Tab-separated table of N, CA and C in Angstrom:
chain	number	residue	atom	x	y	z
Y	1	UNK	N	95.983	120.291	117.733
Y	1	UNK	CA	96.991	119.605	116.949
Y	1	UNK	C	98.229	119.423	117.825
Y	2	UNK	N	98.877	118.271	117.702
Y	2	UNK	CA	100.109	117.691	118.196
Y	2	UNK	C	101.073	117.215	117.798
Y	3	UNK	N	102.359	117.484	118.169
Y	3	UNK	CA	103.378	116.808	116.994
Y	3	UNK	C	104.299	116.687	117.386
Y	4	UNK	N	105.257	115.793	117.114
Y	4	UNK	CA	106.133	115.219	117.832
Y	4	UNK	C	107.400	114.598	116.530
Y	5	UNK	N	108.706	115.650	116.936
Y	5	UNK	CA	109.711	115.284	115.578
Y	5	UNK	C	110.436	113.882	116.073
Y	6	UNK	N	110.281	112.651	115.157
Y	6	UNK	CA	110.753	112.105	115.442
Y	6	UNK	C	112.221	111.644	114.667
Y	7	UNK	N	112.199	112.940	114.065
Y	7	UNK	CA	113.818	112.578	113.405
Y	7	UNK	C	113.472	114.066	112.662
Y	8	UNK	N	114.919	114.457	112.495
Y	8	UNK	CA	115.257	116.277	111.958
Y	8	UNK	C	116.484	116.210	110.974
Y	9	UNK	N	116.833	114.491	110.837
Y	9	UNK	CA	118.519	114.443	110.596
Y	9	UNK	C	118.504	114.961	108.836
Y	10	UNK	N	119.552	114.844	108.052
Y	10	UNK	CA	119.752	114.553	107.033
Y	10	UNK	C	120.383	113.333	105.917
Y	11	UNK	N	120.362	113.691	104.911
Y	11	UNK	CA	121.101	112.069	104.745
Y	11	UNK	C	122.301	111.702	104.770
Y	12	UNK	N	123.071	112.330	105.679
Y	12	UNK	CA	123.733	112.744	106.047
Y	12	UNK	C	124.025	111.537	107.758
Y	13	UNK	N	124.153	110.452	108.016
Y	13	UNK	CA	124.034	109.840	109.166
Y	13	UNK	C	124.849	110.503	110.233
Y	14	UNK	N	123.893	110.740	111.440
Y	14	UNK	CA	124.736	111.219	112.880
Y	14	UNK	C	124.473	110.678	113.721
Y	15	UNK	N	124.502	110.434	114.629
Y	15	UNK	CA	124.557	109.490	115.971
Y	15	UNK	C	123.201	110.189	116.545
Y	16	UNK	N	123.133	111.896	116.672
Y	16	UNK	CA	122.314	112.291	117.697
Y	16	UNK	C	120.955	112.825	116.748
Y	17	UNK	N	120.886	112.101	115.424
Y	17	UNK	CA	119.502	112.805	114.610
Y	17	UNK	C	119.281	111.362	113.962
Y	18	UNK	N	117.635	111.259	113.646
Y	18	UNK	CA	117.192	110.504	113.301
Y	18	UNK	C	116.675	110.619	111.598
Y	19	UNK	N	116.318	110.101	111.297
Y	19	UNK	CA	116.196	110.528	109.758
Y	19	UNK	C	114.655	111.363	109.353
Y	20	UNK	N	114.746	111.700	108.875
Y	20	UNK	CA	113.259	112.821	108.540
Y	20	UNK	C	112.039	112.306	108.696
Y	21	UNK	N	111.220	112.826	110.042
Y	21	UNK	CA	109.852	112.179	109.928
Y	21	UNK	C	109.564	113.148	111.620
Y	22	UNK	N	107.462	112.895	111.293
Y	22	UNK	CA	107.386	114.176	112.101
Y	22	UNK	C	105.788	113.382	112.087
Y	23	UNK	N	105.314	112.614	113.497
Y	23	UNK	CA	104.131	112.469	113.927
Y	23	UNK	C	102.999	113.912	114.182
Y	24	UNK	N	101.793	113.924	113.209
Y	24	UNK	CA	101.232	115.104	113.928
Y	24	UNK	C	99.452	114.061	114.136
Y	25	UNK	N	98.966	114.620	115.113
Y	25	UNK	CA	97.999	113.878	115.639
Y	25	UNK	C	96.573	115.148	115.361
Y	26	UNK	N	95.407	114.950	114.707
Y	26	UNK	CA	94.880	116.049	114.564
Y	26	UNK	C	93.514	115.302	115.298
Y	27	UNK	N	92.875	115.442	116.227
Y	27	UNK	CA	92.070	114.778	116.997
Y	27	UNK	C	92.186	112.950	117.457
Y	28	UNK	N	91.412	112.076	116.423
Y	28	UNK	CA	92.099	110.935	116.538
Y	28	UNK	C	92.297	110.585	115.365
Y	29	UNK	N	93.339	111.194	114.422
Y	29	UNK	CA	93.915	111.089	113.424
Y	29	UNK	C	95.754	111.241	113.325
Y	30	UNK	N	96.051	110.050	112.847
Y	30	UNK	CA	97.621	109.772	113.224
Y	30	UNK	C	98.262	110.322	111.740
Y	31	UNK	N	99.051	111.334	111.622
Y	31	UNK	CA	99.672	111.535	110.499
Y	31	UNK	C	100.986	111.481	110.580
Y	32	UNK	N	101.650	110.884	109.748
Y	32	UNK	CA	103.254	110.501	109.568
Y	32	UNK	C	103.766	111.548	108.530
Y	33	UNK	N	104.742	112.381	108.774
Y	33	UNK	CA	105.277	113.018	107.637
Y	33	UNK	C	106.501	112.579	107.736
Y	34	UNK	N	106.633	112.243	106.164
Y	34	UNK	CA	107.992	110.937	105.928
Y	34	UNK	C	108.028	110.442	106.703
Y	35	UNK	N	108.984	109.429	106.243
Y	35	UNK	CA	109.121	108.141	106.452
Y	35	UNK	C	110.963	107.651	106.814
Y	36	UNK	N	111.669	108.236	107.156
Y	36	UNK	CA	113.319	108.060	106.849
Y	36	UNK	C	113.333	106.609	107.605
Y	37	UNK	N	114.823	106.230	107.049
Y	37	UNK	CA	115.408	105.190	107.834
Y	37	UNK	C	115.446	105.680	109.064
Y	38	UNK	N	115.079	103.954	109.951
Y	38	UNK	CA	114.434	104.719	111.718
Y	38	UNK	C	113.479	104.640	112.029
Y	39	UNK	N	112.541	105.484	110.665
Y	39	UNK	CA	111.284	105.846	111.613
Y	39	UNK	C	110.742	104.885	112.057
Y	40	UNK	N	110.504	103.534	111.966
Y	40	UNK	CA	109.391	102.872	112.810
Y	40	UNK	C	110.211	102.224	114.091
Y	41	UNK	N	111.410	102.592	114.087
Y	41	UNK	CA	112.246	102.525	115.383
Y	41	UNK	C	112.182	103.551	116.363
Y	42	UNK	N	111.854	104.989	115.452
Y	42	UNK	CA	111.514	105.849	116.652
Y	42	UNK	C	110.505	106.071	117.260
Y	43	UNK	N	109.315	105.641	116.029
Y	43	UNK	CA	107.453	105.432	116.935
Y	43	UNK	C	108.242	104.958	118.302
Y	44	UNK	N	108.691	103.742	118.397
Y	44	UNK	CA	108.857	103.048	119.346
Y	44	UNK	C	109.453	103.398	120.554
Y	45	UNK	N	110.548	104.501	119.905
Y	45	UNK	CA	110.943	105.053	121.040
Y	45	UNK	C	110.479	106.031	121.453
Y	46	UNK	N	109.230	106.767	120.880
Y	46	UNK	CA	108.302	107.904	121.154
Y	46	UNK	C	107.268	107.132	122.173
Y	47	UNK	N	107.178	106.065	122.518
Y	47	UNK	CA	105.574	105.651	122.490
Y	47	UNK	C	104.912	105.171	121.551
Y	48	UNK	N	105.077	105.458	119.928
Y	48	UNK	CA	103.929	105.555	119.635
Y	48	UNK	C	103.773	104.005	118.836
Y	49	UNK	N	102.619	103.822	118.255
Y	49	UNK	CA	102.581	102.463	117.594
Y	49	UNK	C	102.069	102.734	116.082
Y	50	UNK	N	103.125	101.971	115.283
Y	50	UNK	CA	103.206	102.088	113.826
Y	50	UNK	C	101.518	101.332	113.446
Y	51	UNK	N	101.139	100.677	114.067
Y	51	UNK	CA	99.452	100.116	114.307
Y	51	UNK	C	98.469	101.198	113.949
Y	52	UNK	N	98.646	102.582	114.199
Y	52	UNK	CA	97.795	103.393	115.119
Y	52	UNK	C	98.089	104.773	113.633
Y	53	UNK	N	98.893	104.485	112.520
Y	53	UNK	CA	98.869	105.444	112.472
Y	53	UNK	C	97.891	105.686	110.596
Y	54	UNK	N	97.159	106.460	110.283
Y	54	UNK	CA	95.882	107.066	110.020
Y	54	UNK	C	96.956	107.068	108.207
Y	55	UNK	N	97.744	107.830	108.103
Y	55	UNK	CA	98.512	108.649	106.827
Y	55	UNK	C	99.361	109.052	106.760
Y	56	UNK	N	100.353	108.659	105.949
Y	56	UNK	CA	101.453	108.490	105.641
Y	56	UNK	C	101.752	109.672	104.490
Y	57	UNK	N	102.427	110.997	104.687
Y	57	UNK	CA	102.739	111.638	103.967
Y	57	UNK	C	103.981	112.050	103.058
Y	58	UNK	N	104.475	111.367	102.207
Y	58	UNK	CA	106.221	111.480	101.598
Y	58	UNK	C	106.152	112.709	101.165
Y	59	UNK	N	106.856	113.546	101.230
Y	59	UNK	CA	107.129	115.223	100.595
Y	59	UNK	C	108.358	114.555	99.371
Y	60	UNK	N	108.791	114.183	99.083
Y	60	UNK	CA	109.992	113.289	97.772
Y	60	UNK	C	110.260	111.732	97.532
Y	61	UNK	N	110.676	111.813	96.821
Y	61	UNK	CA	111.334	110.553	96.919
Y	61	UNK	C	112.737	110.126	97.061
Y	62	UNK	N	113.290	111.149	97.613
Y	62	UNK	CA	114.728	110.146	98.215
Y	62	UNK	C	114.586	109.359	99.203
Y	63	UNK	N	115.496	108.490	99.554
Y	63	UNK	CA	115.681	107.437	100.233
Y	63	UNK	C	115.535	107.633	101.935
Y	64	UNK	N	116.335	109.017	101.950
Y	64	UNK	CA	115.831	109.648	103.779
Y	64	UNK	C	114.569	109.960	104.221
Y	65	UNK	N	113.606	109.646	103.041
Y	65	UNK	CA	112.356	110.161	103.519
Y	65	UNK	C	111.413	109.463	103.299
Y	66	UNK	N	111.886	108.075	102.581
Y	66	UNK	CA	110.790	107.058	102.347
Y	66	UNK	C	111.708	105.768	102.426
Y	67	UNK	N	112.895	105.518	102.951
Y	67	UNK	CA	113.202	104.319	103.240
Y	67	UNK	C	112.378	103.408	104.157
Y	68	UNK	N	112.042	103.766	105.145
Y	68	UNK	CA	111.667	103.207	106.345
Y	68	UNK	C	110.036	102.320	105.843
Y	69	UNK	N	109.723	103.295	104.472
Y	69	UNK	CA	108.456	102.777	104.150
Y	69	UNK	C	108.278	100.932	104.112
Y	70	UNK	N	109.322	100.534	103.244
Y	70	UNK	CA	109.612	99.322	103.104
Y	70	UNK	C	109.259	98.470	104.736
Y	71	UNK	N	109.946	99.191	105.578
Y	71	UNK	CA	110.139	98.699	107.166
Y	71	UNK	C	108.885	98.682	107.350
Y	72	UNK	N	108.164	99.693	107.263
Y	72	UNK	CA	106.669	99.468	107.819
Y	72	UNK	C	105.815	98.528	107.632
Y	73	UNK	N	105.912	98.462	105.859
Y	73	UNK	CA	105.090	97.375	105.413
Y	73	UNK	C	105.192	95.946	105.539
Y	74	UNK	N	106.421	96.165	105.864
Y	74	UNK	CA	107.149	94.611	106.259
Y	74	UNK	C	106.596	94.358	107.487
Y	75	UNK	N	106.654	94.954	108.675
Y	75	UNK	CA	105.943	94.997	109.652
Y	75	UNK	C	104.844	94.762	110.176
Y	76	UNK	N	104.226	94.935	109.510
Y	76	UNK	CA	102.378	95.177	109.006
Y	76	UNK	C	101.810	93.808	108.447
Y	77	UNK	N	102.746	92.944	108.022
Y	77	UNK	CA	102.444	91.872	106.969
Y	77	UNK	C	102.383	90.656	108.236
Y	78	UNK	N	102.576	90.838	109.485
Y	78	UNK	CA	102.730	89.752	110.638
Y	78	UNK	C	100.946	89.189	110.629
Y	79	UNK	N	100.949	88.251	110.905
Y	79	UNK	CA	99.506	87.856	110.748
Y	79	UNK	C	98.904	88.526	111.986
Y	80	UNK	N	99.296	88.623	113.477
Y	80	UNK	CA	98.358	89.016	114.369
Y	80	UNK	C	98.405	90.517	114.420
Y	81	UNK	N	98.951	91.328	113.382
Y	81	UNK	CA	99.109	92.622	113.563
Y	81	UNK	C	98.169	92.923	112.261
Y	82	UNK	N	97.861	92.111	111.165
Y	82	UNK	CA	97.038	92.174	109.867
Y	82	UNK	C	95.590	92.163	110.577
Y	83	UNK	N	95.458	91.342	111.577
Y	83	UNK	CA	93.986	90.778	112.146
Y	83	UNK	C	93.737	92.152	113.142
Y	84	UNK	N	94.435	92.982	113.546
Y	84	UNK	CA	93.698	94.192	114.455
Y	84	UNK	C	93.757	96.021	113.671
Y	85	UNK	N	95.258	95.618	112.638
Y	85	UNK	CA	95.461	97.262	112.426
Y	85	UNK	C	94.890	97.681	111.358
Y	86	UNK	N	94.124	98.960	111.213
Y	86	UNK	CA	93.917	99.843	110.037
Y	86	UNK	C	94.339	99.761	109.245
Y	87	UNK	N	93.571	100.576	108.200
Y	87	UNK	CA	94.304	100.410	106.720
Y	87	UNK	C	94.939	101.930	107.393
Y	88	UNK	N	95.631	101.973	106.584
Y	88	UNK	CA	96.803	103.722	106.303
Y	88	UNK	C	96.993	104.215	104.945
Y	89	UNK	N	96.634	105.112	104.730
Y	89	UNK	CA	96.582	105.994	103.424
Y	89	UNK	C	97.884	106.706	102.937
Y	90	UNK	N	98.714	106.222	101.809
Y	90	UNK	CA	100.256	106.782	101.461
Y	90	UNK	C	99.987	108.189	100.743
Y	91	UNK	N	100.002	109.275	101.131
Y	91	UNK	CA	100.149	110.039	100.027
Y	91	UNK	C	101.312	110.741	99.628
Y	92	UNK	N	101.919	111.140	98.267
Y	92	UNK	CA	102.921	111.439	98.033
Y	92	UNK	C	102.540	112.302	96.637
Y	93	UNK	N	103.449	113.094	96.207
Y	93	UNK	CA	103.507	113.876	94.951
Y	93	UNK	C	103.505	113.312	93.740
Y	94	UNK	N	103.114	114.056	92.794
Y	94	UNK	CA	103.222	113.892	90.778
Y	94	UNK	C	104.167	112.793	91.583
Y	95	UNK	N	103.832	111.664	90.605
Y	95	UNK	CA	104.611	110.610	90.386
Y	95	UNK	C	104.737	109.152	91.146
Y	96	UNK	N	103.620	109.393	92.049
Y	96	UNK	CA	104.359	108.589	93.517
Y	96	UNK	C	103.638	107.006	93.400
Y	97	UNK	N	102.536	107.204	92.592
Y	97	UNK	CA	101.953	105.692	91.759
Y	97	UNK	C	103.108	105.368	91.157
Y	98	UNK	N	103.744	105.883	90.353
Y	98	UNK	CA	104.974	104.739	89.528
Y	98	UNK	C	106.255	104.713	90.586
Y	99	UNK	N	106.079	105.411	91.734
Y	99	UNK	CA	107.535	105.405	92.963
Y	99	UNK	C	106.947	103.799	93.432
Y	100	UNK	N	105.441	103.904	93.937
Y	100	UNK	CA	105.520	102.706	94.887
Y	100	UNK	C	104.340	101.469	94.023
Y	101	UNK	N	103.763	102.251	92.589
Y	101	UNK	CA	102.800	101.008	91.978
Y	101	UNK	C	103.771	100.295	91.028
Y	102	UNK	N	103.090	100.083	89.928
Y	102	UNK	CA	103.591	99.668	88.524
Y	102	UNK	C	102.826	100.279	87.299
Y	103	UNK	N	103.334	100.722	86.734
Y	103	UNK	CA	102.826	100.835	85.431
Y	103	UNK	C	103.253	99.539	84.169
Y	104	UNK	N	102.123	99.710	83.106
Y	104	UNK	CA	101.915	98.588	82.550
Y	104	UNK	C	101.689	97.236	82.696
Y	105	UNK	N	101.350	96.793	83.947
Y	105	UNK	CA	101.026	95.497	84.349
Y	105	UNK	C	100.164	95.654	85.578
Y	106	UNK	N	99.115	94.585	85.992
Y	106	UNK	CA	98.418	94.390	87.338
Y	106	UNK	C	99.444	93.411	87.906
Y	107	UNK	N	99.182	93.457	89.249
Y	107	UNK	CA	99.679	92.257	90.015
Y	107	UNK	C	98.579	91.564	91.145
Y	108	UNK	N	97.978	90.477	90.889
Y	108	UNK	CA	97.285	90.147	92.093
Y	108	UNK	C	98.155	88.985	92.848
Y	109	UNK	N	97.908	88.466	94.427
Y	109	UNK	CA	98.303	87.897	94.809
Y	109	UNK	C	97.667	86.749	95.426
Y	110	UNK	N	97.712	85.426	96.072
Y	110	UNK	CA	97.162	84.463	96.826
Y	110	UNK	C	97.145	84.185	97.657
Y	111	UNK	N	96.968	83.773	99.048
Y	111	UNK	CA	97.885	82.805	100.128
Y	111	UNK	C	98.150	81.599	99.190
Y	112	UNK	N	99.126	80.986	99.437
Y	112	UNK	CA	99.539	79.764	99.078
Y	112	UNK	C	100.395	78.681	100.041
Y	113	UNK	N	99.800	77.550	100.134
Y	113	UNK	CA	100.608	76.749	101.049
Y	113	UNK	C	102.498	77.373	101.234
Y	114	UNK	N	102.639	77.262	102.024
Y	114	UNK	CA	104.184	77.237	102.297
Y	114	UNK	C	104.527	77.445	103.799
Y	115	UNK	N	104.456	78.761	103.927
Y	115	UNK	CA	104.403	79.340	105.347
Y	115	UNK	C	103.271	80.352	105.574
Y	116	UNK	N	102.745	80.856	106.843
Y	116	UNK	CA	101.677	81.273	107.057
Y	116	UNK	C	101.389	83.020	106.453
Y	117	UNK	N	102.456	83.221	105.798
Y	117	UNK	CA	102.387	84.280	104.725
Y	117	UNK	C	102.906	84.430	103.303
Y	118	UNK	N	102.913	82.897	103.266
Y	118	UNK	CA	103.564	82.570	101.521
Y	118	UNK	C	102.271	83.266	101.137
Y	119	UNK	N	102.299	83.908	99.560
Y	119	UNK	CA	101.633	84.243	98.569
Y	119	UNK	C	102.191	84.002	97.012
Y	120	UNK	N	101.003	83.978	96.168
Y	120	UNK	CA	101.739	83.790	95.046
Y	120	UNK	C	101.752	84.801	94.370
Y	121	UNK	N	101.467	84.892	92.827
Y	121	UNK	CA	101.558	86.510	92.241
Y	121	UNK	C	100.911	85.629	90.857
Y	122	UNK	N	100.009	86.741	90.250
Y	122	UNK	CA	99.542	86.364	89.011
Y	122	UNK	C	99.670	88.037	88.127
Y	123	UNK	N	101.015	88.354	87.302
Y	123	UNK	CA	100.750	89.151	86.556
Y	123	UNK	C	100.277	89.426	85.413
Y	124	UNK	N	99.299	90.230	85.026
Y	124	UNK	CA	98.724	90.357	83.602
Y	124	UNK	C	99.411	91.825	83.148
Y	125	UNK	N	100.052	92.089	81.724
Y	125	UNK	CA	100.218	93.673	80.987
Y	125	UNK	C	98.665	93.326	80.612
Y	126	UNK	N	99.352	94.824	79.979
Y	126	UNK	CA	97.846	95.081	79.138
Y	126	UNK	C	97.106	94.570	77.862
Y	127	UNK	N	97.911	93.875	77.736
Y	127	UNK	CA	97.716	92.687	76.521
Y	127	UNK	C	96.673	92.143	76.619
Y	128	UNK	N	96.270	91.576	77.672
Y	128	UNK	CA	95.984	90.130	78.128
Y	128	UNK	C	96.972	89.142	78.605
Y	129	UNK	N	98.221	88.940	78.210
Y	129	UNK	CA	99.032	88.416	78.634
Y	129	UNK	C	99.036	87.679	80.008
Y	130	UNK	N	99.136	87.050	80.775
Y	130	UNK	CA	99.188	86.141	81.837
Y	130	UNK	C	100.469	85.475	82.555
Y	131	UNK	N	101.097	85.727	83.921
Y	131	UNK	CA	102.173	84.708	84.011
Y	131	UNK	C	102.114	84.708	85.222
Y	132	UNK	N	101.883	83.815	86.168
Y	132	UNK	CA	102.026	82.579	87.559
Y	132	UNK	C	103.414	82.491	87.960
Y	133	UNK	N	103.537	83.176	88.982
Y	133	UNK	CA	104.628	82.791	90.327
Y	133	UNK	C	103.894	82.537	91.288
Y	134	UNK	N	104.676	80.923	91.298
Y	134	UNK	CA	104.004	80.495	92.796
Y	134	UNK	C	104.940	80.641	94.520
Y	135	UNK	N	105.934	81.067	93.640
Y	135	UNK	CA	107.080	81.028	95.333
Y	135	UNK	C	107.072	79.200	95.576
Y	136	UNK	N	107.744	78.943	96.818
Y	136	UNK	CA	107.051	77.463	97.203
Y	136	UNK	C	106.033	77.484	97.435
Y	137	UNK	N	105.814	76.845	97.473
Y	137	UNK	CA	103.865	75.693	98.053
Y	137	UNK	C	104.336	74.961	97.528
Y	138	UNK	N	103.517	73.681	98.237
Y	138	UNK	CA	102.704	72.083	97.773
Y	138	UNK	C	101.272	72.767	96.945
Y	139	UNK	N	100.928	71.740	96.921
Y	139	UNK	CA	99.532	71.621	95.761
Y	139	UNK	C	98.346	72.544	96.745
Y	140	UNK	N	97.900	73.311	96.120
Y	140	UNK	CA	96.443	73.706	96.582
Y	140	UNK	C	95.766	74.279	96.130
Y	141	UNK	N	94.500	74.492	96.152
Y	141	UNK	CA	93.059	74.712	95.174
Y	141	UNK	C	93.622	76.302	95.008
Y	142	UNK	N	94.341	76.858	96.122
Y	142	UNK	CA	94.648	78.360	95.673
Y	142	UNK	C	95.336	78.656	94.437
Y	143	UNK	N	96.433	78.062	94.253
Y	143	UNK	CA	97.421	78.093	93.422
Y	143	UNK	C	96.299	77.718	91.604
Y	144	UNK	N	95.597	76.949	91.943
Y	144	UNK	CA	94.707	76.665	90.916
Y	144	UNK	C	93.938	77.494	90.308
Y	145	UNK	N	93.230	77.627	91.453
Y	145	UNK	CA	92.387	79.039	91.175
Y	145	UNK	C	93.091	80.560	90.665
Y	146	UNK	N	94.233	80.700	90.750
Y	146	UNK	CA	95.542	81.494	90.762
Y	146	UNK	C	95.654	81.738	89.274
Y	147	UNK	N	96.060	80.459	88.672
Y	147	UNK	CA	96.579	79.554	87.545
Y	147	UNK	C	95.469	79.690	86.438
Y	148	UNK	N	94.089	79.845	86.986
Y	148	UNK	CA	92.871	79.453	85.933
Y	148	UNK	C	93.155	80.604	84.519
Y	149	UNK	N	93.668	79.887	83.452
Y	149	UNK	CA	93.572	80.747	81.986
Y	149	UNK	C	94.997	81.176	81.827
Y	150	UNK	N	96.023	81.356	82.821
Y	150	UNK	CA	97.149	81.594	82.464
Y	150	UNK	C	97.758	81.330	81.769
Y	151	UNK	N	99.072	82.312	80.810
Y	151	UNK	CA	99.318	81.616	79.779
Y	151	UNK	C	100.573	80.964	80.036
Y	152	UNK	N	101.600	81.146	81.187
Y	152	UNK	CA	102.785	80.858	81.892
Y	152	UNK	C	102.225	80.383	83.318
Y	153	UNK	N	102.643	79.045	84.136
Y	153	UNK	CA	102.695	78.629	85.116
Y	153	UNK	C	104.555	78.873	85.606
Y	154	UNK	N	104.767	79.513	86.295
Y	154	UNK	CA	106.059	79.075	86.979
Y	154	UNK	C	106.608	78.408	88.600
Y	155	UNK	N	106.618	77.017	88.584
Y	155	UNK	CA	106.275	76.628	89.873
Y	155	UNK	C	107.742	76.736	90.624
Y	156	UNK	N	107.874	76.954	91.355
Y	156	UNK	CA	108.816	77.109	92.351
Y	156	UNK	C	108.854	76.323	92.991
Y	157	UNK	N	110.048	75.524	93.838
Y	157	UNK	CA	109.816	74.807	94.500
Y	157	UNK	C	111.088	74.674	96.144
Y	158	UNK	N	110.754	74.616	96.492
Y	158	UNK	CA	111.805	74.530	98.045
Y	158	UNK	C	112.535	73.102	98.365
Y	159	UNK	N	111.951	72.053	97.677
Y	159	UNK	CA	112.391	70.662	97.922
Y	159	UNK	C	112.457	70.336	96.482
Y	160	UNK	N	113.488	69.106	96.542
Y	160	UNK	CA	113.686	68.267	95.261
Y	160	UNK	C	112.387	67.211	94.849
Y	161	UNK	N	112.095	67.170	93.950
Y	161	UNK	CA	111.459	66.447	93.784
Y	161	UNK	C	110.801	65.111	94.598
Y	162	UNK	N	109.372	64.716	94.779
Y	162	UNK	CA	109.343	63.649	96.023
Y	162	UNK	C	109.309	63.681	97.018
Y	163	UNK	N	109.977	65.516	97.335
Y	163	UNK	CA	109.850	65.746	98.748
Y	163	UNK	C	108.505	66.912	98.872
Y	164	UNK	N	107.834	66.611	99.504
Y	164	UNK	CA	106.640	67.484	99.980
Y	164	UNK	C	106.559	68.505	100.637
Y	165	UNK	N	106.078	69.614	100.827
Y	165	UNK	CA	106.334	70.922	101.523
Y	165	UNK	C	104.903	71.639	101.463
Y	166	UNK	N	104.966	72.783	102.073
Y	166	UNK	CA	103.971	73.282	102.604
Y	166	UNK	C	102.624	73.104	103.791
Y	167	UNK	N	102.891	74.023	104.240
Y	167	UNK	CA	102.258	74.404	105.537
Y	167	UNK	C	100.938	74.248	105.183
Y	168	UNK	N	99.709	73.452	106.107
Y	168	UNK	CA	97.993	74.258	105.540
Y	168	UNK	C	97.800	75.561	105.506
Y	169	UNK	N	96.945	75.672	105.000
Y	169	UNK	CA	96.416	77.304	105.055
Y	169	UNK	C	95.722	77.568	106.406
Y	170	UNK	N	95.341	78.601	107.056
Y	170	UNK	CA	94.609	78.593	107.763
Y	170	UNK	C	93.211	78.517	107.597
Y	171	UNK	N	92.704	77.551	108.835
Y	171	UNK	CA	91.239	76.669	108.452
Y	171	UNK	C	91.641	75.966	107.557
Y	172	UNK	N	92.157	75.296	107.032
Y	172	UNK	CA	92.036	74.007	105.983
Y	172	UNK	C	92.547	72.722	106.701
């Protein structure tokens, strides 16, 4: 086992500490404990690559120890970094489905014309209930297929009327 602190600070900001998080490597298994503001600034300055890493462990939910989470995922969402990296496993304590899921509603999502990571969102409660966010896009069979039975369409749009938008999808 190997491990490497990449932040000891508190929430408390200092110049010479990084915010709470602690790489441990257990053969070829990458474990992250927390997550603080930083951390995927300090992989970087460790060496290491936010690509590479196996499980993600939050010990709470304050903000010094799972801010950075946001950063990661944001990160992760680049198309040529989606096409090579692992999935990563979040685990966290009682509660940590309603910290980072939803309760009472699904959310699925689409690609949708716009830009090469527009998506849309189709939420259902538990009703049955139905309601369509498309973000921008132009017209496409996704958004349709998206849309099929809904009981709310909400189209979004980036241009005024007449004016056309959206990117192809990839392969189309």
């Amino acid at each position: 086992m190997e491990l490497i602190i990449l932040g000891s600070g508190t929430t408390i900001p200092l110049a010479d500490r990084a915010s709470p998080s602690v790489a441990i490597f257990i053969e070829d298994q990458f474990l992250l404990m927390d997550i603080g503001p930083g951390t995927v600034r300090q992989l970087a300055v460790a060496g290491l690559n936010h690509e590479d890493i196996d499980y993600i462990a939050i010990s709470h939910f304050h903000p010094d120890h799972t801010a950075d989470l946001i950063h990661l995922i944001f990160a992760t969402r680049h198309p040529p970094v989606l096409e090579k990296r692992k999935p990563f496993t979040v685990i966290g304590p009682k509660g940590f489905r309603g910290f980072l899921e939803f309760n009472g509603f699904t959310l699925v999502s689409a690609p949708l014309r716009h830009t090469g990571q527009s998506i849309g969102f189709r939420i259902e409660d538990h009703s049955g209930n139905s309601l369509i966010y498309s973000g921008d896009t132009g017209y496409c069979e996704e958004l349709v297929d998206l849309a099929r039975g809904a009981d709310l369409l909400i189209l979004e749009s980036a241009f005024p009327d007449g004016q056309a938008t959206g990117k192809p999808l990839k392969g189309t």
